[in-house]
Amino acid sequence: MAKVESPRSSAQRALSFYIHIPYCAKRCGYCDFNTYTPQELSTSDLGLITRPYVDSALKEIELAKSEVGDAIVPTLFFGGGTPSLMPSSEIARLINGVKGLFEFDANIEVTLEANPDTLTLAYLDEIRAAGVNRLSIGMQSAVKHVLVALDRTHNPENVARACKLAREAGFEHLSVDLIYGTPGETAQDWRESFESALALPIDHISAYALIVESGTKLAARVKRGELVMPNDDETAEKYLDFDASAESAGFSWYELSNWAKPGGECRHNIAYWDGSYWLGIGPGAHSYLNGRRWWNVKHPVTYQSALSEGKSPIADSEILSDENLRAEFLMLQIRMKFGIELNKLELKQQAQAKNFRDSGHIDSSEWARGRLALTPSGRLIADRIVRELMV
Ligand SMILES: C[S@@+](CC[C@H](N)C(=O)[O-])C[C@H]1O[C@@H](n2cnc3c(N)ncnc32)[C@H](O)[C@@H]1O
Ligand code: SF4
């Protein structure tokens, strides 16, 4: 790992951690995340490979400490893959590994992504005792034929069961992920899914429009004409329908694809969007610190062999120029409810943004207060607005 400047001021000393768990029992047809099934890793039992994997991740955390120095950790996020496949003792080893080397903020948020099928009360009690205080459950849909089109294996009834057990285990912060715009999903199917999500004892929902990622089973089925993707207008209607119902149920949008009850916002994701520093541990994980971004080798086997030889698992890095940083700031901040202070934009960008205010995509009352904030119709074309402001 190349030497990086130690964080100095108290604001700079905040450092979030992302720990990647690159395993799934089965790959969902739409997903191109950096994750591997037991078959792809030539093992019949993920349990056999989790302990050596955690040993490697702990080595990477030690390496990071020697480069980064002291820092306070406000958030830690176990993402995947399917982190809930990890035995609770291994989750505890990872949390203790970070805690032994870095100071935890008194109010630290520790999230774990979970598959609703595998959660038991005993497991939830154990990870809660290990320090996990927020769960993000992959729900995707409540409608069986939609789950089948997505090639998801979980039983939709397990989502409510998992949330109930998580509450019993003392988790105050619960989130579910939803996907809309799946081939064959009607407006009524989507409504049924999000209404059952809004009725759960949760304080956060992420809702993503289905992306057809090249190389996935979904992409092949769409290419063969076996599945037909809905048109953009239908998908936009679903976004607006969900947004209005979420707001009425007490969930406010705070980022394009994220809604929360007051206090339920995911502080880890906010750290990505507001340009805070983070360290990504695990194969393919990205890190960002002091204007430098770097990322690890992608495959778990290559990752583990680098670390077992005492080498850095970094694949490559880049220094972000001022122009890169400005573009990134614009791209990320525009996605947030708070938006961007107009005085942070160049005059040329302000003039361009004014056209979007006049067309109703940027909120006029916020504009009068000196901020660029998207209206619901503006959120639907956020990428286009960014592109035009960057010209
Ligand atoms: C790493 S997964 C979450 C945890 C767990 N692996 C699961 O799926 O239940 C993160 C989320 O990304 C979303 N996602 C993955 N691939 C997607 C795609 N092609 N289009 C839209 N959303 C996607 C899903 O909602 C998924 O829950
Ligand atoms: S969506 Fe989640 S469970 Fe499905 S393959 Fe991707 S990471 Fe694994």
Short mmCIF file of C-alpha atoms and ligand atoms in Angstrom, two decimals:
data_model
loop_
_atom_site.label_atom_id
_atom_site.label_comp_id
_atom_site.label_asym_id
_atom_site.label_seq_id
_atom_site.Cartn_x
_atom_site.Cartn_y
_atom_site.Cartn_z
CA MET A 1 0.00 0.00 0.00
CA ALA A 2 1.52 3.35 -0.97
CA LYS A 3 2.12 5.83 1.83
CA VAL A 4 -0.82 8.16 2.40
CA GLU A 5 -0.83 11.32 4.44
CA SER A 6 -2.12 10.71 7.97
CA PRO A 7 -5.45 12.36 8.76
CA ARG A 8 -4.72 15.41 10.90
CA SER A 9 -7.60 17.65 11.89
CA SER A 10 -10.46 16.18 13.90
CA ALA A 11 -12.74 16.32 10.82
CA GLN A 12 -10.11 14.48 8.79
CA ARG A 13 -9.71 11.84 11.46
CA ALA A 14 -13.11 10.31 10.72
CA LEU A 15 -12.63 7.13 8.67
CA SER A 16 -15.50 4.82 7.72
CA PHE A 17 -14.88 1.11 7.04
CA TYR A 18 -16.49 -1.05 4.36
CA ILE A 19 -15.80 -4.79 4.72
CA HIS A 20 -16.66 -6.87 1.66
CA ILE A 21 -17.93 -10.44 2.12
CA PRO A 22 -17.62 -11.95 -1.37
CA TYR A 23 -19.84 -15.03 -1.01
CA CYS A 24 -23.42 -15.89 -1.94
CA ALA A 25 -25.19 -19.24 -1.74
CA LYS A 26 -26.41 -18.69 -5.31
CA ARG A 27 -26.01 -15.84 -7.80
CA CYS A 28 -29.22 -13.88 -8.50
CA GLY A 29 -29.88 -13.52 -12.22
CA TYR A 30 -29.58 -9.70 -12.27
CA CYS A 31 -26.52 -9.24 -10.07
CA ASP A 32 -22.96 -8.49 -11.20
CA PHE A 33 -21.54 -7.69 -7.77
CA ASN A 34 -18.10 -9.08 -6.91
CA THR A 35 -19.39 -12.24 -5.28
CA TYR A 36 -18.79 -15.98 -5.71
CA THR A 37 -20.82 -19.12 -5.10
CA PRO A 38 -19.38 -22.27 -3.42
CA GLN A 39 -19.37 -23.91 -6.86
CA GLU A 40 -17.31 -21.06 -8.37
CA LEU A 41 -14.85 -21.39 -5.48
CA SER A 42 -14.74 -25.19 -5.82
CA THR A 43 -15.94 -25.82 -2.30
CA SER A 44 -19.02 -27.56 -1.01
CA ASP A 45 -18.97 -25.61 2.25
CA LEU A 46 -18.53 -21.83 2.59
CA GLY A 47 -17.73 -22.46 6.28
CA LEU A 48 -14.38 -23.93 5.20
CA ILE A 49 -13.26 -20.76 3.49
CA THR A 50 -14.64 -18.06 5.77
CA ARG A 51 -12.02 -18.38 8.52
CA PRO A 52 -8.97 -18.02 6.21
CA TYR A 53 -10.81 -15.19 4.43
CA VAL A 54 -11.29 -13.32 7.71
CA ASP A 55 -7.61 -13.93 8.58
CA SER A 56 -6.67 -12.15 5.33
CA ALA A 57 -9.09 -9.28 5.92
CA LEU A 58 -7.61 -8.81 9.40
CA LYS A 59 -4.11 -8.64 7.85
CA GLU A 60 -5.35 -5.95 5.46
CA ILE A 61 -6.79 -3.96 8.39
CA GLU A 62 -3.36 -4.14 10.11
CA LEU A 63 -1.63 -2.98 6.92
CA ALA A 64 -4.10 -0.10 6.65
CA LYS A 65 -3.40 0.94 10.24
CA SER A 66 0.34 1.13 9.57
CA GLU A 67 -0.35 3.45 6.61
CA VAL A 68 -3.23 5.56 7.86
CA GLY A 69 -2.38 6.01 11.54
CA ASP A 70 -5.00 7.03 14.08
CA ALA A 71 -8.59 7.65 13.07
CA ILE A 72 -12.06 7.58 14.59
CA VAL A 73 -14.53 5.17 12.99
CA PRO A 74 -18.07 6.62 12.71
CA THR A 75 -19.49 3.78 10.55
CA LEU A 76 -18.64 0.22 9.57
CA PHE A 77 -20.55 -1.59 6.83
CA PHE A 78 -20.48 -5.31 6.00
CA GLY A 79 -21.56 -5.53 2.36
CA GLY A 80 -21.55 -8.27 -0.19
CA GLY A 81 -22.16 -10.74 -1.34
CA THR A 82 -24.16 -12.01 1.57
CA PRO A 83 -22.46 -11.04 4.87
CA SER A 84 -25.17 -12.88 6.87
CA LEU A 85 -23.65 -16.16 5.58
CA MET A 86 -20.64 -15.47 7.81
CA PRO A 87 -20.70 -17.17 11.21
CA SER A 88 -21.32 -14.61 13.97
CA SER A 89 -17.92 -15.45 15.51
CA GLU A 90 -16.21 -14.31 12.27
CA ILE A 91 -18.24 -11.08 12.18
CA ALA A 92 -17.14 -10.51 15.79
CA ARG A 93 -13.48 -11.17 14.85
CA LEU A 94 -13.67 -8.54 12.12
CA ILE A 95 -15.36 -5.93 14.34
CA ASN A 96 -12.83 -6.57 17.11
CA GLY A 97 -10.01 -6.40 14.56
CA VAL A 98 -11.00 -2.86 13.56
CA LYS A 99 -11.79 -1.86 17.16
CA GLY A 100 -8.40 -3.10 18.39
CA LEU A 101 -6.59 -0.75 15.99
CA PHE A 102 -8.88 2.24 15.51
CA GLU A 103 -11.04 4.19 17.92
CA PHE A 104 -14.78 3.58 17.54
CA ASP A 105 -17.02 6.63 17.70
CA ALA A 106 -19.29 6.36 20.76
CA ASN A 107 -22.26 6.42 18.41
CA ILE A 108 -20.84 4.08 15.75
CA GLU A 109 -23.25 2.67 13.13
CA VAL A 110 -22.43 -0.95 12.23
CA THR A 111 -24.53 -2.33 9.35
CA LEU A 112 -24.71 -5.88 8.01
CA GLU A 113 -26.41 -6.84 4.73
CA ALA A 114 -28.55 -9.91 5.24
CA ASN A 115 -30.53 -12.49 3.34
CA PRO A 116 -33.95 -12.91 5.04
CA ASP A 117 -33.96 -16.72 4.63
CA THR A 118 -31.00 -17.52 6.85
CA LEU A 119 -31.66 -15.23 9.85
CA THR A 120 -32.42 -16.87 13.20
CA LEU A 121 -32.93 -15.22 16.59
CA ALA A 122 -29.77 -16.87 17.95
CA TYR A 123 -27.68 -15.50 15.04
CA LEU A 124 -29.21 -12.03 15.40
CA ASP A 125 -28.54 -12.01 19.16
CA GLU A 126 -24.91 -12.99 18.52
CA ILE A 127 -24.18 -10.35 15.88
CA ARG A 128 -26.00 -7.72 17.98
CA ALA A 129 -23.74 -8.66 20.92
CA ALA A 130 -20.72 -8.41 18.59
CA GLY A 131 -21.65 -4.77 17.84
CA VAL A 132 -23.83 -4.85 14.70
CA ASN A 133 -26.67 -2.35 15.29
CA ARG A 134 -28.21 -1.97 11.83
CA LEU A 135 -29.44 -4.61 9.35
CA SER A 136 -30.07 -4.15 5.65
CA ILE A 137 -32.30 -6.94 4.38
CA GLY A 138 -32.53 -7.90 0.69
CA MET A 139 -36.29 -7.95 0.12
CA GLN A 140 -36.45 -6.86 -3.57
CA SER A 141 -40.16 -7.69 -3.99
CA ALA A 142 -43.09 -9.21 -2.13
CA VAL A 143 -44.54 -10.75 -5.28
CA LYS A 144 -43.63 -14.33 -6.10
CA HIS A 145 -43.55 -14.06 -9.92
CA VAL A 146 -41.35 -10.95 -9.68
CA LEU A 147 -38.92 -12.79 -7.40
CA VAL A 148 -38.90 -15.65 -9.90
CA ALA A 149 -38.13 -13.22 -12.78
CA LEU A 150 -35.29 -11.83 -10.64
CA ASP A 151 -34.12 -15.40 -10.02
CA ARG A 152 -34.22 -14.80 -6.25
CA THR A 153 -34.40 -17.80 -4.00
CA HIS A 154 -35.80 -16.29 -0.80
CA ASN A 155 -39.36 -16.76 0.44
CA PRO A 156 -41.05 -13.30 0.66
CA GLU A 157 -42.76 -14.23 3.94
CA ASN A 158 -39.32 -14.51 5.55
CA VAL A 159 -38.80 -10.75 5.29
CA ALA A 160 -41.50 -9.93 7.89
CA ARG A 161 -40.27 -12.85 10.04
CA ALA A 162 -36.65 -11.56 9.82
CA CYS A 163 -37.69 -7.99 10.77
CA LYS A 164 -39.69 -9.26 13.75
CA LEU A 165 -36.75 -11.36 14.98
CA ALA A 166 -34.35 -8.46 14.46
CA ARG A 167 -36.56 -6.22 16.61
CA GLU A 168 -36.65 -8.93 19.29
CA ALA A 169 -32.85 -9.05 19.18
CA GLY A 170 -32.75 -5.28 19.84
CA PHE A 171 -31.90 -3.85 16.40
CA GLU A 172 -33.24 -0.28 16.30
CA HIS A 173 -32.22 0.37 12.71
CA LEU A 174 -33.61 -1.89 10.00
CA SER A 175 -33.63 -1.34 6.26
CA VAL A 176 -34.94 -3.28 3.28
CA ASP A 177 -33.77 -3.14 -0.35
CA LEU A 178 -36.42 -3.12 -3.06
CA ILE A 179 -36.09 -3.40 -6.83
CA TYR A 180 -38.70 -2.00 -9.25
CA GLY A 181 -39.05 -2.26 -13.02
CA THR A 182 -38.59 -6.03 -13.24
CA PRO A 183 -39.94 -7.58 -16.47
CA GLY A 184 -43.55 -8.64 -15.91
CA GLU A 185 -44.00 -6.47 -12.77
CA THR A 186 -47.26 -4.51 -13.03
CA ALA A 187 -47.89 -1.18 -11.27
CA GLN A 188 -50.13 -3.15 -8.90
CA ASP A 189 -47.36 -5.72 -8.17
CA TRP A 190 -44.98 -2.88 -7.32
CA ARG A 191 -47.59 -1.25 -5.09
CA GLU A 192 -48.11 -4.57 -3.28
CA SER A 193 -44.33 -4.87 -2.72
CA PHE A 194 -43.75 -1.37 -1.43
CA GLU A 195 -46.90 -1.35 0.71
CA SER A 196 -45.75 -4.50 2.46
CA ALA A 197 -42.30 -2.91 2.94
CA LEU A 198 -43.81 0.31 4.35
CA ALA A 199 -45.81 -1.77 6.86
CA LEU A 200 -42.68 -3.46 8.29
CA PRO A 201 -41.12 -2.31 11.60
CA ILE A 202 -38.23 -0.63 9.75
CA ASP A 203 -36.81 2.89 9.52
CA HIS A 204 -35.13 2.82 6.09
CA ILE A 205 -35.86 1.68 2.53
CA SER A 206 -33.60 1.61 -0.52
CA ALA A 207 -35.47 1.27 -3.82
CA TYR A 208 -33.49 0.71 -7.01
CA ALA A 209 -34.68 0.57 -10.62
CA LEU A 210 -33.55 -2.77 -12.05
CA ILE A 211 -30.40 -2.36 -14.13
CA VAL A 212 -29.67 -4.97 -16.80
CA GLU A 213 -25.96 -5.55 -16.19
CA SER A 214 -24.12 -7.06 -19.13
CA GLY A 215 -22.91 -10.61 -18.65
CA THR A 216 -25.73 -11.53 -16.24
CA LYS A 217 -28.33 -14.23 -16.74
CA LEU A 218 -30.95 -11.45 -16.85
CA ALA A 219 -29.11 -9.72 -19.73
CA ALA A 220 -29.04 -13.00 -21.70
CA ARG A 221 -32.77 -13.57 -21.14
CA VAL A 222 -33.60 -9.99 -22.19
CA LYS A 223 -31.38 -10.38 -25.28
CA ARG A 224 -33.16 -13.60 -26.25
CA GLY A 225 -36.50 -11.78 -25.90
CA GLU A 226 -37.55 -14.15 -23.12
CA LEU A 227 -38.02 -11.16 -20.78
CA VAL A 228 -39.06 -7.67 -21.86
CA MET A 229 -37.85 -4.67 -19.86
CA PRO A 230 -40.55 -2.05 -19.12
CA ASN A 231 -40.26 1.34 -20.81
CA ASP A 232 -38.76 4.31 -18.94
CA ASP A 233 -42.12 6.04 -18.43
CA GLU A 234 -43.55 3.03 -16.59
CA THR A 235 -40.46 2.83 -14.38
CA ALA A 236 -40.59 6.58 -13.68
CA GLU A 237 -44.27 6.25 -12.67
CA LYS A 238 -43.28 3.51 -10.21
CA TYR A 239 -40.63 5.77 -8.66
CA LEU A 240 -43.11 8.62 -8.19
CA ASP A 241 -45.82 6.30 -6.88
CA PHE A 242 -43.45 4.87 -4.28
CA ASP A 243 -42.07 8.29 -3.32
CA ALA A 244 -45.55 9.68 -2.59
CA SER A 245 -46.58 6.63 -0.53
CA ALA A 246 -43.26 6.54 1.34
CA GLU A 247 -43.65 10.23 2.29
CA SER A 248 -47.21 9.58 3.54
CA ALA A 249 -45.95 6.66 5.62
CA GLY A 250 -43.32 8.89 7.29
CA PHE A 251 -40.29 7.92 5.16
CA SER A 252 -38.63 10.97 3.59
CA TRP A 253 -36.27 10.72 0.65
CA TYR A 254 -32.76 11.84 1.56
CA GLU A 255 -30.95 10.48 -1.52
CA LEU A 256 -32.39 9.54 -4.93
CA SER A 257 -32.84 5.85 -4.04
CA ASN A 258 -33.09 6.10 -0.25
CA TRP A 259 -35.90 6.98 2.15
CA ALA A 260 -35.81 7.05 5.95
CA LYS A 261 -37.85 7.86 9.00
CA PRO A 262 -36.27 10.70 11.05
CA GLY A 263 -32.95 9.41 12.41
CA GLY A 264 -32.98 6.28 10.22
CA GLU A 265 -30.72 7.67 7.46
CA CYS A 266 -27.75 5.42 6.71
CA ARG A 267 -24.75 7.38 7.97
CA HIS A 268 -22.35 5.08 6.13
CA ASN A 269 -23.87 5.86 2.73
CA ILE A 270 -23.99 9.57 3.58
CA ALA A 271 -20.23 9.36 4.22
CA TYR A 272 -19.75 8.12 0.61
CA TRP A 273 -21.92 10.85 -0.80
CA ASP A 274 -20.52 13.77 1.16
CA GLY A 275 -16.88 13.07 0.30
CA SER A 276 -15.82 11.68 3.71
CA TYR A 277 -12.93 9.22 3.92
CA TRP A 278 -13.40 5.48 3.90
CA LEU A 279 -11.34 2.29 3.77
CA GLY A 280 -12.63 -0.69 1.83
CA ILE A 281 -11.41 -4.06 3.07
CA GLY A 282 -11.68 -7.21 0.93
CA PRO A 283 -11.41 -8.20 -2.74
CA GLY A 284 -12.52 -5.48 -5.16
CA ALA A 285 -13.14 -3.01 -2.31
CA HIS A 286 -12.49 0.68 -3.03
CA SER A 287 -11.00 3.23 -0.62
CA TYR A 288 -10.83 7.02 -0.61
CA LEU A 289 -8.58 9.21 1.49
CA ASN A 290 -7.01 12.65 1.04
CA GLY A 291 -7.85 12.97 -2.67
CA ARG A 292 -6.58 9.48 -3.53
CA ARG A 293 -8.72 6.54 -4.52
CA TRP A 294 -7.50 2.94 -4.68
CA TRP A 295 -9.04 -0.46 -5.16
CA ASN A 296 -8.11 -4.06 -4.42
CA VAL A 297 -7.65 -7.05 -6.69
CA LYS A 298 -11.02 -8.55 -7.49
CA HIS A 299 -10.79 -12.26 -6.84
CA PRO A 300 -10.80 -13.59 -3.24
CA VAL A 301 -8.07 -16.15 -4.05
CA THR A 302 -5.69 -13.51 -5.50
CA TYR A 303 -6.55 -11.22 -2.58
CA GLN A 304 -5.79 -13.89 0.01
CA SER A 305 -2.55 -15.01 -1.64
CA ALA A 306 -1.23 -11.41 -1.77
CA LEU A 307 -1.91 -10.93 1.94
CA SER A 308 -0.54 -14.34 2.93
CA GLU A 309 2.76 -13.30 1.29
CA GLY A 310 2.70 -10.03 3.25
CA LYS A 311 1.96 -8.04 0.07
CA SER A 312 -0.57 -5.28 -0.50
CA PRO A 313 -3.81 -6.38 -2.22
CA ILE A 314 -4.13 -3.02 -4.01
CA ALA A 315 -4.69 -3.42 -7.77
CA ASP A 316 -4.41 0.25 -8.72
CA SER A 317 -4.97 3.81 -7.55
CA GLU A 318 -5.59 7.31 -8.85
CA ILE A 319 -5.11 10.82 -7.55
CA LEU A 320 -8.23 12.88 -8.11
CA SER A 321 -7.51 16.25 -9.71
CA ASP A 322 -9.40 19.34 -8.52
CA GLU A 323 -11.55 19.01 -11.62
CA ASN A 324 -12.32 15.33 -10.83
CA LEU A 325 -13.20 16.28 -7.25
CA ARG A 326 -15.52 19.07 -8.43
CA ALA A 327 -17.29 16.72 -10.88
CA GLU A 328 -17.65 14.06 -8.21
CA PHE A 329 -18.95 16.58 -5.68
CA LEU A 330 -21.62 17.69 -8.15
CA MET A 331 -22.60 14.15 -9.10
CA LEU A 332 -22.96 12.96 -5.50
CA GLN A 333 -24.42 16.07 -3.87
CA ILE A 334 -27.14 16.56 -6.46
CA ARG A 335 -28.49 13.13 -5.47
CA MET A 336 -29.06 14.33 -1.89
CA LYS A 337 -32.18 16.08 -0.61
CA PHE A 338 -30.05 18.94 0.73
CA GLY A 339 -28.64 19.43 -2.78
CA ILE A 340 -25.90 21.96 -3.54
CA GLU A 341 -25.38 25.53 -2.44
CA LEU A 342 -25.63 27.66 -5.57
CA ASN A 343 -22.47 29.58 -4.67
CA LYS A 344 -20.52 26.29 -5.04
CA LEU A 345 -21.42 26.28 -8.75
CA GLU A 346 -19.64 28.23 -11.48
CA LEU A 347 -21.66 31.06 -13.06
CA LYS A 348 -22.00 29.05 -16.28
CA GLN A 349 -23.41 26.11 -14.29
CA GLN A 350 -25.81 28.38 -12.41
CA ALA A 351 -27.15 29.68 -15.74
CA GLN A 352 -27.66 26.12 -16.99
CA ALA A 353 -29.29 25.05 -13.72
CA LYS A 354 -31.70 28.00 -14.06
CA ASN A 355 -33.14 26.37 -17.20
CA PHE A 356 -33.93 23.25 -15.15
CA ARG A 357 -35.50 25.43 -12.45
CA ASP A 358 -37.70 27.02 -15.11
CA SER A 359 -38.73 23.59 -16.44
CA GLY A 360 -39.74 22.47 -12.91
CA HIS A 361 -36.88 20.00 -12.36
CA ILE A 362 -35.16 22.16 -9.73
CA ASP A 363 -37.10 23.44 -6.74
CA SER A 364 -37.78 27.23 -7.05
CA SER A 365 -38.32 27.93 -3.35
CA GLU A 366 -35.02 26.23 -2.45
CA TRP A 367 -33.40 28.16 -5.33
CA ALA A 368 -34.62 31.39 -3.71
CA ARG A 369 -32.83 30.26 -0.53
CA GLY A 370 -29.60 29.77 -2.50
CA ARG A 371 -29.71 26.02 -3.02
CA LEU A 372 -30.03 23.67 -5.97
CA ALA A 373 -32.41 20.89 -4.87
CA LEU A 374 -34.21 18.50 -7.21
CA THR A 375 -37.99 18.23 -7.46
CA PRO A 376 -39.49 14.71 -7.88
CA SER A 377 -39.45 15.13 -11.70
CA GLY A 378 -35.86 16.42 -11.46
CA ARG A 379 -34.84 13.30 -9.52
CA LEU A 380 -35.94 11.23 -12.50
CA ILE A 381 -33.42 13.00 -14.75
CA ALA A 382 -30.64 13.65 -12.22
CA ASP A 383 -27.98 12.06 -14.44
CA ARG A 384 -28.96 14.25 -17.41
CA ILE A 385 -28.86 17.40 -15.25
CA VAL A 386 -25.35 16.50 -14.03
CA ARG A 387 -24.18 15.81 -17.60
CA GLU A 388 -25.46 19.17 -18.81
CA LEU A 389 -23.95 21.05 -15.88
CA MET A 390 -20.59 19.42 -16.55
CA VAL A 391 -20.38 20.49 -20.23
C1 LIG B 1 -25.10 -6.66 -2.12
S1 LIG B 1 -26.78 -6.63 -2.42
C2 LIG B 1 -27.60 -6.79 -0.82
C3 LIG B 1 -27.43 -7.93 0.11
C4 LIG B 1 -27.77 -9.33 -0.29
N1 LIG B 1 -26.72 -9.80 -1.13
C5 LIG B 1 -29.10 -9.49 -0.97
O1 LIG B 1 -29.15 -9.40 -2.20
O2 LIG B 1 -30.06 -9.75 -0.28
C6 LIG B 1 -27.15 -4.96 -2.60
C7 LIG B 1 -28.43 -4.57 -3.30
O3 LIG B 1 -28.14 -4.13 -4.60
C8 LIG B 1 -29.31 -4.18 -5.37
N2 LIG B 1 -28.94 -4.64 -6.74
C9 LIG B 1 -28.04 -5.57 -7.07
N3 LIG B 1 -27.98 -5.71 -8.43
C10 LIG B 1 -28.88 -4.83 -8.94
C11 LIG B 1 -29.31 -4.50 -10.29
N4 LIG B 1 -28.80 -5.12 -11.35
N5 LIG B 1 -30.26 -3.54 -10.43
C12 LIG B 1 -30.78 -2.92 -9.35
N6 LIG B 1 -30.42 -3.19 -8.08
C13 LIG B 1 -29.49 -4.14 -7.87
C14 LIG B 1 -30.26 -5.15 -4.69
O4 LIG B 1 -31.39 -4.45 -4.23
C15 LIG B 1 -29.44 -5.67 -3.53
O5 LIG B 1 -30.24 -5.85 -2.39
S1 SF4 B 2 -28.18 -9.62 -5.14
FE1 SF4 B 2 -27.21 -10.14 -3.21
S2 SF4 B 2 -27.65 -12.35 -2.91
FE2 SF4 B 2 -28.02 -11.91 -5.03
S3 SF4 B 2 -26.07 -12.44 -6.04
FE3 SF4 B 2 -26.07 -10.22 -5.65
S4 SF4 B 2 -25.01 -10.02 -3.76
FE4 SF4 B 2 -25.64 -12.19 -3.90
#
